[in-house]
Amino acid sequence: MFALIDCNNFYVSCERVFNPKLNNRPVVVLSNNDGCAISRSNEAKALGIPMGAPAFKYEKIFTKHNVEVFSSNFTLYGDMSSRVMSILSKYTPNIEIYSIDEAFLKFEGFENYDLESYCQSIKNMVFKWTGIPISIGIAPTKALAKVSNRIAKKFPEKTKGVYLINSDEKRIKALKWLKIEDVWGIGFRHAERLKNIKINTAHNFINLEDNWVRRNMSVVGLRLKKELEGKSVLDLEEIRSPKKAIATTRSFEGTINDFEEIKERISTFAICCAEKLRSQNSNCNSIYVFVRSNKFQKNKIQYRNGIMMTIPFSTNSNIIISKYAVEGLKRIFRKGIDYKKAGTIVMGLDSSENHQLNLFENENPRHKYLMKTIDFIQKKEGQSKIKLASQDLRKRWKMKQEKLSHSYTCKINEIINVK
């Protein structure tokens, strides 16, 4: 049997743990640069605030209903997540951390256990030790565990936050209730296509012929169908492979039309990507650079463009990656445009220990030792202590976080004071 553990309104719950005054009040946590809602309390949802709601559009609603609004505090959320996952790992060694607020557990050798009671004890222990409320769905497959979790979360009074699908009767009832667009693994396009042929529920979906599903949704869709039929074909992914691409993108607080300013941003983004590459022992051989104007300013010239820059050898050097990123920007930059967003994405990742060499051109071997030294100094003295000349030496770029809470568990000067 599999169990999916999902932390309820996780970011909001983290804020409430350290500020109980927020309980039973509408609370919203915003994305990077205080852009849009990415976590909402049930009270905020009841006010009609949707996921992804732009903060500037909902300011009047926030004020009218006294909604508490917070900037995303990923330092705190990451630490609270690791605490929750640590508790879960005590109940079974078979665990897959699926996201910052979700994990799959696999119960092997638990045939004589009352899994519903066992998971209730997990739920109670997580709440007692961290203050984070969770919902648990238990089922014979991962996809059905997702369905079961949704039921546990949707009907907390009846399920007490834990729901078990352990019979065909329960499985069929759940699939008839679940809308096709809410099925794990079915995206927007597939959902629209399926609804066009009157497939409106998960139960309708499992009644399709296998050949049709394979032909129109590939083997991935067929695996999902088998999972919903109760046949387990997806196991835990215990070790996650390194990322296939690494991106650093930001929306600016205002707009920028000066080339030198945007060049500084692109250089900084590229260096950030290079640091992430080194943290997972990877190199890249290409970088994509893009710029965008503000699509909401309809009265101004709209422009968006991007370019792929191929690096002739595999590298994770700040110097090389920044150089090619800036060269890419020169090719796509247009004067007279008010730019709102820019970013870099490094691609073609391979191992920094074992990568393909170029017959005619390779990286200067001194870069490897230089980057190692820079990383050591940055780790010891703090970020932004060493910069390239293409970066602004006097300015440290920060995200807009006007409503940031304390990192109560991560910074000694921000711990709770008991009076």
PDB file of C-alpha atoms in Angstrom, residues 55-277:
ATOM      1  CA  ALA A  55      -1.413  40.847  -5.617  1.00  0.00           C
ATOM      2  CA  PHE A  56      -1.926  44.292  -7.189  1.00  0.00           C
ATOM      3  CA  LYS A  57      -5.363  43.289  -8.502  1.00  0.00           C
ATOM      4  CA  TYR A  58      -6.568  42.003  -5.130  1.00  0.00           C
ATOM      5  CA  GLU A  59      -5.228  44.786  -2.885  1.00  0.00           C
ATOM      6  CA  LYS A  60      -8.729  46.169  -2.282  1.00  0.00           C
ATOM      7  CA  ILE A  61     -10.058  42.733  -1.299  1.00  0.00           C
ATOM      8  CA  PHE A  62      -7.067  42.199   1.005  1.00  0.00           C
ATOM      9  CA  THR A  63      -7.777  45.515   2.720  1.00  0.00           C
ATOM     10  CA  LYS A  64     -11.567  45.114   2.860  1.00  0.00           C
ATOM     11  CA  HIS A  65     -11.456  41.672   4.499  1.00  0.00           C
ATOM     12  CA  ASN A  66      -8.304  42.219   6.609  1.00  0.00           C
ATOM     13  CA  VAL A  67      -6.404  39.518   4.787  1.00  0.00           C
ATOM     14  CA  GLU A  68      -2.935  38.917   6.257  1.00  0.00           C
ATOM     15  CA  VAL A  69      -0.435  38.918   3.383  1.00  0.00           C
ATOM     16  CA  PHE A  70       3.132  37.552   3.564  1.00  0.00           C
ATOM     17  CA  SER A  71       6.107  37.411   1.234  1.00  0.00           C
ATOM     18  CA  SER A  72       7.365  33.877   0.577  1.00  0.00           C
ATOM     19  CA  ASN A  73       9.953  32.874   3.183  1.00  0.00           C
ATOM     20  CA  PHE A  74      11.529  29.829   1.551  1.00  0.00           C
ATOM     21  CA  THR A  75      14.280  29.594   4.155  1.00  0.00           C
ATOM     22  CA  LEU A  76      11.681  28.955   6.854  1.00  0.00           C
ATOM     23  CA  TYR A  77       9.469  26.749   4.676  1.00  0.00           C
ATOM     24  CA  GLY A  78      12.401  24.581   3.611  1.00  0.00           C
ATOM     25  CA  ASP A  79      13.460  24.010   7.214  1.00  0.00           C
ATOM     26  CA  MET A  80       9.908  23.140   8.314  1.00  0.00           C
ATOM     27  CA  SER A  81       9.611  20.762   5.358  1.00  0.00           C
ATOM     28  CA  SER A  82      12.776  18.894   6.372  1.00  0.00           C
ATOM     29  CA  ARG A  83      11.378  18.518   9.911  1.00  0.00           C
ATOM     30  CA  VAL A  84       8.126  17.025   8.609  1.00  0.00           C
ATOM     31  CA  MET A  85       9.977  14.626   6.276  1.00  0.00           C
ATOM     32  CA  SER A  86      12.277  13.550   9.093  1.00  0.00           C
ATOM     33  CA  ILE A  87       9.260  12.552  11.206  1.00  0.00           C
ATOM     34  CA  LEU A  88       7.670  10.651   8.306  1.00  0.00           C
ATOM     35  CA  SER A  89      10.854   8.632   7.729  1.00  0.00           C
ATOM     36  CA  LYS A  90      10.553   7.228  11.263  1.00  0.00           C
ATOM     37  CA  TYR A  91       7.364   5.373  10.318  1.00  0.00           C
ATOM     38  CA  THR A  92       8.695   3.533   7.252  1.00  0.00           C
ATOM     39  CA  PRO A  93      12.087   3.437   5.515  1.00  0.00           C
ATOM     40  CA  ASN A  94      10.412   3.585   2.100  1.00  0.00           C
ATOM     41  CA  ILE A  95       9.820   7.275   1.442  1.00  0.00           C
ATOM     42  CA  GLU A  96       9.864   9.487  -1.656  1.00  0.00           C
ATOM     43  CA  ILE A  97       9.949  13.234  -1.024  1.00  0.00           C
ATOM     44  CA  TYR A  98       7.798  14.387  -3.919  1.00  0.00           C
ATOM     45  CA  SER A  99       7.850  18.146  -3.273  1.00  0.00           C
ATOM     46  CA  ILE A 100       8.419  20.616  -0.446  1.00  0.00           C
ATOM     47  CA  ASP A 101       5.049  19.695   1.088  1.00  0.00           C
ATOM     48  CA  GLU A 102       4.342  16.194  -0.250  1.00  0.00           C
ATOM     49  CA  ALA A 103       5.801  12.727   0.251  1.00  0.00           C
ATOM     50  CA  PHE A 104       4.887   9.186  -0.745  1.00  0.00           C
ATOM     51  CA  LEU A 105       5.288   6.388   1.796  1.00  0.00           C
ATOM     52  CA  LYS A 106       5.271   2.707   0.855  1.00  0.00           C
ATOM     53  CA  PHE A 107       4.068   0.222   3.465  1.00  0.00           C
ATOM     54  CA  GLU A 108       5.732  -3.150   2.839  1.00  0.00           C
ATOM     55  CA  GLY A 109       5.291  -5.811   5.499  1.00  0.00           C
ATOM     56  CA  PHE A 110       2.385  -3.924   7.111  1.00  0.00           C
ATOM     57  CA  GLU A 111      -0.250  -6.541   6.218  1.00  0.00           C
ATOM     58  CA  ASN A 112      -1.317  -6.997   9.852  1.00  0.00           C
ATOM     59  CA  TYR A 113      -1.450  -3.275  10.609  1.00  0.00           C
ATOM     60  CA  ASP A 114      -4.570  -1.145  10.787  1.00  0.00           C
ATOM     61  CA  LEU A 115      -3.184   1.387   8.303  1.00  0.00           C
ATOM     62  CA  GLU A 116      -5.938   3.916   8.916  1.00  0.00           C
ATOM     63  CA  SER A 117      -5.123   4.087  12.651  1.00  0.00           C
ATOM     64  CA  TYR A 118      -1.390   3.969  11.903  1.00  0.00           C
ATOM     65  CA  CYS A 119      -1.666   6.984   9.602  1.00  0.00           C
ATOM     66  CA  GLN A 120      -3.797   8.822  12.153  1.00  0.00           C
ATOM     67  CA  SER A 121      -0.906   8.439  14.591  1.00  0.00           C
ATOM     68  CA  ILE A 122       1.469   9.822  11.906  1.00  0.00           C
ATOM     69  CA  LYS A 123      -0.837  12.793  11.384  1.00  0.00           C
ATOM     70  CA  ASN A 124      -1.083  13.480  15.120  1.00  0.00           C
ATOM     71  CA  MET A 125       2.668  13.173  15.637  1.00  0.00           C
ATOM     72  CA  VAL A 126       3.528  15.571  12.782  1.00  0.00           C
ATOM     73  CA  PHE A 127       1.100  18.138  14.172  1.00  0.00           C
ATOM     74  CA  LYS A 128       2.336  17.676  17.750  1.00  0.00           C
ATOM     75  CA  TRP A 129       6.017  18.039  16.858  1.00  0.00           C
ATOM     76  CA  THR A 130       5.806  20.721  14.150  1.00  0.00           C
ATOM     77  CA  GLY A 131       2.351  22.314  14.308  1.00  0.00           C
ATOM     78  CA  ILE A 132       1.818  21.548  10.597  1.00  0.00           C
ATOM     79  CA  PRO A 133      -1.579  19.959   9.719  1.00  0.00           C
ATOM     80  CA  ILE A 134      -1.414  17.199   7.122  1.00  0.00           C
ATOM     81  CA  SER A 135      -3.798  15.030   5.104  1.00  0.00           C
ATOM     82  CA  ILE A 136      -3.068  11.387   4.252  1.00  0.00           C
ATOM     83  CA  GLY A 137      -4.463   9.280   1.430  1.00  0.00           C
ATOM     84  CA  ILE A 138      -3.826   5.518   1.440  1.00  0.00           C
ATOM     85  CA  ALA A 139      -4.366   3.214  -1.553  1.00  0.00           C
ATOM     86  CA  PRO A 140      -2.838   0.278  -3.472  1.00  0.00           C
ATOM     87  CA  THR A 141      -1.175   2.602  -6.059  1.00  0.00           C
ATOM     88  CA  LYS A 142       0.445   6.036  -6.108  1.00  0.00           C
ATOM     89  CA  ALA A 143      -2.211   7.520  -8.401  1.00  0.00           C
ATOM     90  CA  LEU A 144      -5.021   6.221  -6.189  1.00  0.00           C
ATOM     91  CA  ALA A 145      -3.184   7.535  -3.113  1.00  0.00           C
ATOM     92  CA  LYS A 146      -3.384  10.974  -4.761  1.00  0.00           C
ATOM     93  CA  VAL A 147      -7.141  10.500  -5.230  1.00  0.00           C
ATOM     94  CA  SER A 148      -7.524   9.299  -1.647  1.00  0.00           C
ATOM     95  CA  ASN A 149      -5.564  12.285  -0.343  1.00  0.00           C
ATOM     96  CA  ARG A 150      -7.844  14.678  -2.209  1.00  0.00           C
ATOM     97  CA  ILE A 151     -10.859  13.083  -0.499  1.00  0.00           C
ATOM     98  CA  ALA A 152      -9.177  13.313   2.919  1.00  0.00           C
ATOM     99  CA  LYS A 153      -8.520  17.003   2.354  1.00  0.00           C
ATOM    100  CA  LYS A 154     -11.945  17.765   0.850  1.00  0.00           C
ATOM    101  CA  PHE A 155     -13.943  16.136   3.647  1.00  0.00           C
ATOM    102  CA  PRO A 156     -11.891  16.639   6.836  1.00  0.00           C
ATOM    103  CA  GLU A 157     -14.890  16.275   9.195  1.00  0.00           C
ATOM    104  CA  LYS A 158     -15.795  12.819   7.883  1.00  0.00           C
ATOM    105  CA  THR A 159     -12.286  11.508   7.253  1.00  0.00           C
ATOM    106  CA  LYS A 160     -10.414  13.251  10.107  1.00  0.00           C
ATOM    107  CA  GLY A 161      -7.700  13.957   7.547  1.00  0.00           C
ATOM    108  CA  VAL A 162      -7.031  10.295   6.651  1.00  0.00           C
ATOM    109  CA  TYR A 163      -8.791   8.258   3.949  1.00  0.00           C
ATOM    110  CA  LEU A 164      -8.153   4.653   2.909  1.00  0.00           C
ATOM    111  CA  ILE A 165      -9.129   3.119  -0.437  1.00  0.00           C
ATOM    112  CA  ASN A 166      -8.999  -0.617   0.233  1.00  0.00           C
ATOM    113  CA  SER A 167     -11.836  -2.006  -1.868  1.00  0.00           C
ATOM    114  CA  ASP A 168     -13.114  -1.817  -5.441  1.00  0.00           C
ATOM    115  CA  GLU A 169     -16.311  -0.235  -4.164  1.00  0.00           C
ATOM    116  CA  LYS A 170     -14.394   2.668  -2.595  1.00  0.00           C
ATOM    117  CA  ARG A 171     -12.146   2.975  -5.649  1.00  0.00           C
ATOM    118  CA  ILE A 172     -15.033   3.207  -8.125  1.00  0.00           C
ATOM    119  CA  LYS A 173     -16.913   5.667  -5.922  1.00  0.00           C
ATOM    120  CA  ALA A 174     -13.837   7.893  -5.669  1.00  0.00           C
ATOM    121  CA  LEU A 175     -13.154   7.810  -9.419  1.00  0.00           C
ATOM    122  CA  LYS A 176     -16.761   8.717 -10.221  1.00  0.00           C
ATOM    123  CA  TRP A 177     -16.431  11.721  -7.890  1.00  0.00           C
ATOM    124  CA  LEU A 178     -13.064  12.967  -9.221  1.00  0.00           C
ATOM    125  CA  LYS A 179     -13.167  15.373 -12.170  1.00  0.00           C
ATOM    126  CA  ILE A 180     -10.865  14.515 -15.066  1.00  0.00           C
ATOM    127  CA  GLU A 181      -8.957  17.817 -14.777  1.00  0.00           C
ATOM    128  CA  ASP A 182      -8.114  16.961 -11.143  1.00  0.00           C
ATOM    129  CA  VAL A 183      -6.504  13.603 -11.956  1.00  0.00           C
ATOM    130  CA  TRP A 184      -2.788  13.508 -11.105  1.00  0.00           C
ATOM    131  CA  GLY A 185      -0.772  13.503 -14.336  1.00  0.00           C
ATOM    132  CA  ILE A 186      -3.486  14.828 -16.669  1.00  0.00           C
ATOM    133  CA  GLY A 187      -2.608  18.331 -17.763  1.00  0.00           C
ATOM    134  CA  PHE A 188      -4.794  21.108 -19.113  1.00  0.00           C
ATOM    135  CA  ARG A 189      -4.553  20.095 -22.786  1.00  0.00           C
ATOM    136  CA  HIS A 190      -5.305  16.414 -22.188  1.00  0.00           C
ATOM    137  CA  ALA A 191      -8.182  17.363 -19.886  1.00  0.00           C
ATOM    138  CA  GLU A 192      -9.734  19.589 -22.568  1.00  0.00           C
ATOM    139  CA  ARG A 193      -9.335  16.884 -25.216  1.00  0.00           C
ATOM    140  CA  LEU A 194     -10.913  14.267 -22.947  1.00  0.00           C
ATOM    141  CA  LYS A 195     -13.838  16.515 -22.000  1.00  0.00           C
ATOM    142  CA  ASN A 196     -14.489  17.088 -25.691  1.00  0.00           C
ATOM    143  CA  ILE A 197     -15.245  13.358 -26.041  1.00  0.00           C
ATOM    144  CA  LYS A 198     -17.416  13.296 -22.888  1.00  0.00           C
ATOM    145  CA  ILE A 199     -14.710  11.970 -20.561  1.00  0.00           C
ATOM    146  CA  ASN A 200     -15.528  14.118 -17.529  1.00  0.00           C
ATOM    147  CA  THR A 201     -14.461  11.941 -14.605  1.00  0.00           C
ATOM    148  CA  ALA A 202     -11.622   9.615 -13.695  1.00  0.00           C
ATOM    149  CA  HIS A 203     -14.083   6.723 -13.942  1.00  0.00           C
ATOM    150  CA  ASN A 204     -14.887   7.660 -17.554  1.00  0.00           C
ATOM    151  CA  PHE A 205     -11.142   7.672 -18.218  1.00  0.00           C
ATOM    152  CA  ILE A 206     -10.499   4.097 -17.004  1.00  0.00           C
ATOM    153  CA  ASN A 207     -13.321   2.879 -19.255  1.00  0.00           C
ATOM    154  CA  LEU A 208     -11.407   3.987 -22.368  1.00  0.00           C
ATOM    155  CA  GLU A 209      -9.663   1.336 -24.455  1.00  0.00           C
ATOM    156  CA  ASP A 210      -5.965   0.828 -23.723  1.00  0.00           C
ATOM    157  CA  ASN A 211      -5.026   1.304 -27.382  1.00  0.00           C
ATOM    158  CA  TRP A 212      -6.760   4.686 -27.542  1.00  0.00           C
ATOM    159  CA  VAL A 213      -5.003   5.906 -24.392  1.00  0.00           C
ATOM    160  CA  ARG A 214      -1.588   4.730 -25.611  1.00  0.00           C
ATOM    161  CA  ARG A 215      -2.108   6.293 -29.044  1.00  0.00           C
ATOM    162  CA  ASN A 216      -3.327   9.662 -27.754  1.00  0.00           C
ATOM    163  CA  MET A 217      -1.566   9.971 -24.397  1.00  0.00           C
ATOM    164  CA  SER A 218       1.515   7.767 -24.869  1.00  0.00           C
ATOM    165  CA  VAL A 219       2.672   5.070 -22.464  1.00  0.00           C
ATOM    166  CA  VAL A 220       2.585   7.617 -19.610  1.00  0.00           C
ATOM    167  CA  GLY A 221      -1.197   7.929 -19.957  1.00  0.00           C
ATOM    168  CA  LEU A 222      -1.551   4.156 -20.124  1.00  0.00           C
ATOM    169  CA  ARG A 223       0.442   3.743 -16.897  1.00  0.00           C
ATOM    170  CA  LEU A 224      -1.841   6.270 -15.224  1.00  0.00           C
ATOM    171  CA  LYS A 225      -4.911   4.318 -16.390  1.00  0.00           C
ATOM    172  CA  LYS A 226      -3.497   1.087 -14.937  1.00  0.00           C
ATOM    173  CA  GLU A 227      -2.742   2.854 -11.658  1.00  0.00           C
ATOM    174  CA  LEU A 228      -6.338   4.122 -11.416  1.00  0.00           C
ATOM    175  CA  GLU A 229      -7.538   0.573 -12.135  1.00  0.00           C
ATOM    176  CA  GLY A 230      -5.663  -0.516  -9.010  1.00  0.00           C
ATOM    177  CA  LYS A 231      -2.638  -2.094 -10.730  1.00  0.00           C
ATOM    178  CA  SER A 232       0.588  -0.655  -9.297  1.00  0.00           C
ATOM    179  CA  VAL A 233       3.090   0.209 -12.047  1.00  0.00           C
ATOM    180  CA  LEU A 234       4.770   3.248 -10.449  1.00  0.00           C
ATOM    181  CA  ASP A 235       7.185   2.643  -7.590  1.00  0.00           C
ATOM    182  CA  LEU A 236       8.912   5.114  -5.304  1.00  0.00           C
ATOM    183  CA  GLU A 237      11.664   7.229  -6.831  1.00  0.00           C
ATOM    184  CA  GLU A 238      14.172   7.007  -4.020  1.00  0.00           C
ATOM    185  CA  ILE A 239      17.004   8.933  -5.712  1.00  0.00           C
ATOM    186  CA  ARG A 240      16.260  11.975  -7.800  1.00  0.00           C
ATOM    187  CA  SER A 241      18.530  12.530 -10.766  1.00  0.00           C
ATOM    188  CA  PRO A 242      20.228  15.921 -11.218  1.00  0.00           C
ATOM    189  CA  LYS A 243      18.225  18.620 -12.961  1.00  0.00           C
ATOM    190  CA  LYS A 244      18.220  18.604 -16.778  1.00  0.00           C
ATOM    191  CA  ALA A 245      18.202  22.407 -16.940  1.00  0.00           C
ATOM    192  CA  ILE A 246      18.685  25.205 -14.419  1.00  0.00           C
ATOM    193  CA  ALA A 247      16.932  28.570 -14.699  1.00  0.00           C
ATOM    194  CA  THR A 248      17.275  31.923 -12.960  1.00  0.00           C
ATOM    195  CA  THR A 249      14.570  34.395 -13.976  1.00  0.00           C
ATOM    196  CA  ARG A 250      13.196  37.509 -12.325  1.00  0.00           C
ATOM    197  CA  SER A 251      10.587  40.192 -12.843  1.00  0.00           C
ATOM    198  CA  PHE A 252      11.967  43.656 -12.129  1.00  0.00           C
ATOM    199  CA  GLU A 253      10.340  45.919  -9.530  1.00  0.00           C
ATOM    200  CA  GLY A 254       9.813  48.555 -12.209  1.00  0.00           C
ATOM    201  CA  THR A 255      10.843  48.528 -15.858  1.00  0.00           C
ATOM    202  CA  ILE A 256      14.369  48.853 -17.276  1.00  0.00           C
ATOM    203  CA  ASN A 257      15.308  50.212 -20.708  1.00  0.00           C
ATOM    204  CA  ASP A 258      19.037  50.773 -20.215  1.00  0.00           C
ATOM    205  CA  PHE A 259      21.297  48.116 -21.770  1.00  0.00           C
ATOM    206  CA  GLU A 260      23.952  48.305 -19.061  1.00  0.00           C
ATOM    207  CA  GLU A 261      21.390  47.701 -16.315  1.00  0.00           C
ATOM    208  CA  ILE A 262      19.901  44.681 -18.049  1.00  0.00           C
ATOM    209  CA  LYS A 263      23.391  43.414 -18.870  1.00  0.00           C
ATOM    210  CA  GLU A 264      24.199  43.491 -15.151  1.00  0.00           C
ATOM    211  CA  ARG A 265      21.021  41.525 -14.426  1.00  0.00           C
ATOM    212  CA  ILE A 266      21.739  38.896 -17.091  1.00  0.00           C
ATOM    213  CA  SER A 267      25.321  38.508 -15.884  1.00  0.00           C
ATOM    214  CA  THR A 268      24.116  38.010 -12.303  1.00  0.00           C
ATOM    215  CA  PHE A 269      21.482  35.480 -13.401  1.00  0.00           C
ATOM    216  CA  ALA A 270      24.088  33.545 -15.408  1.00  0.00           C
ATOM    217  CA  ILE A 271      26.456  33.438 -12.418  1.00  0.00           C
ATOM    218  CA  CYS A 272      23.621  32.209 -10.215  1.00  0.00           C
ATOM    219  CA  CYS A 273      23.032  29.356 -12.696  1.00  0.00           C
ATOM    220  CA  ALA A 274      26.762  28.555 -12.675  1.00  0.00           C
ATOM    221  CA  GLU A 275      26.756  28.319  -8.874  1.00  0.00           C
ATOM    222  CA  LYS A 276      23.781  25.940  -9.001  1.00  0.00           C
ATOM    223  CA  LEU A 277      25.615  23.836 -11.586  1.00  0.00           C
TER     224      LEU A 277
END
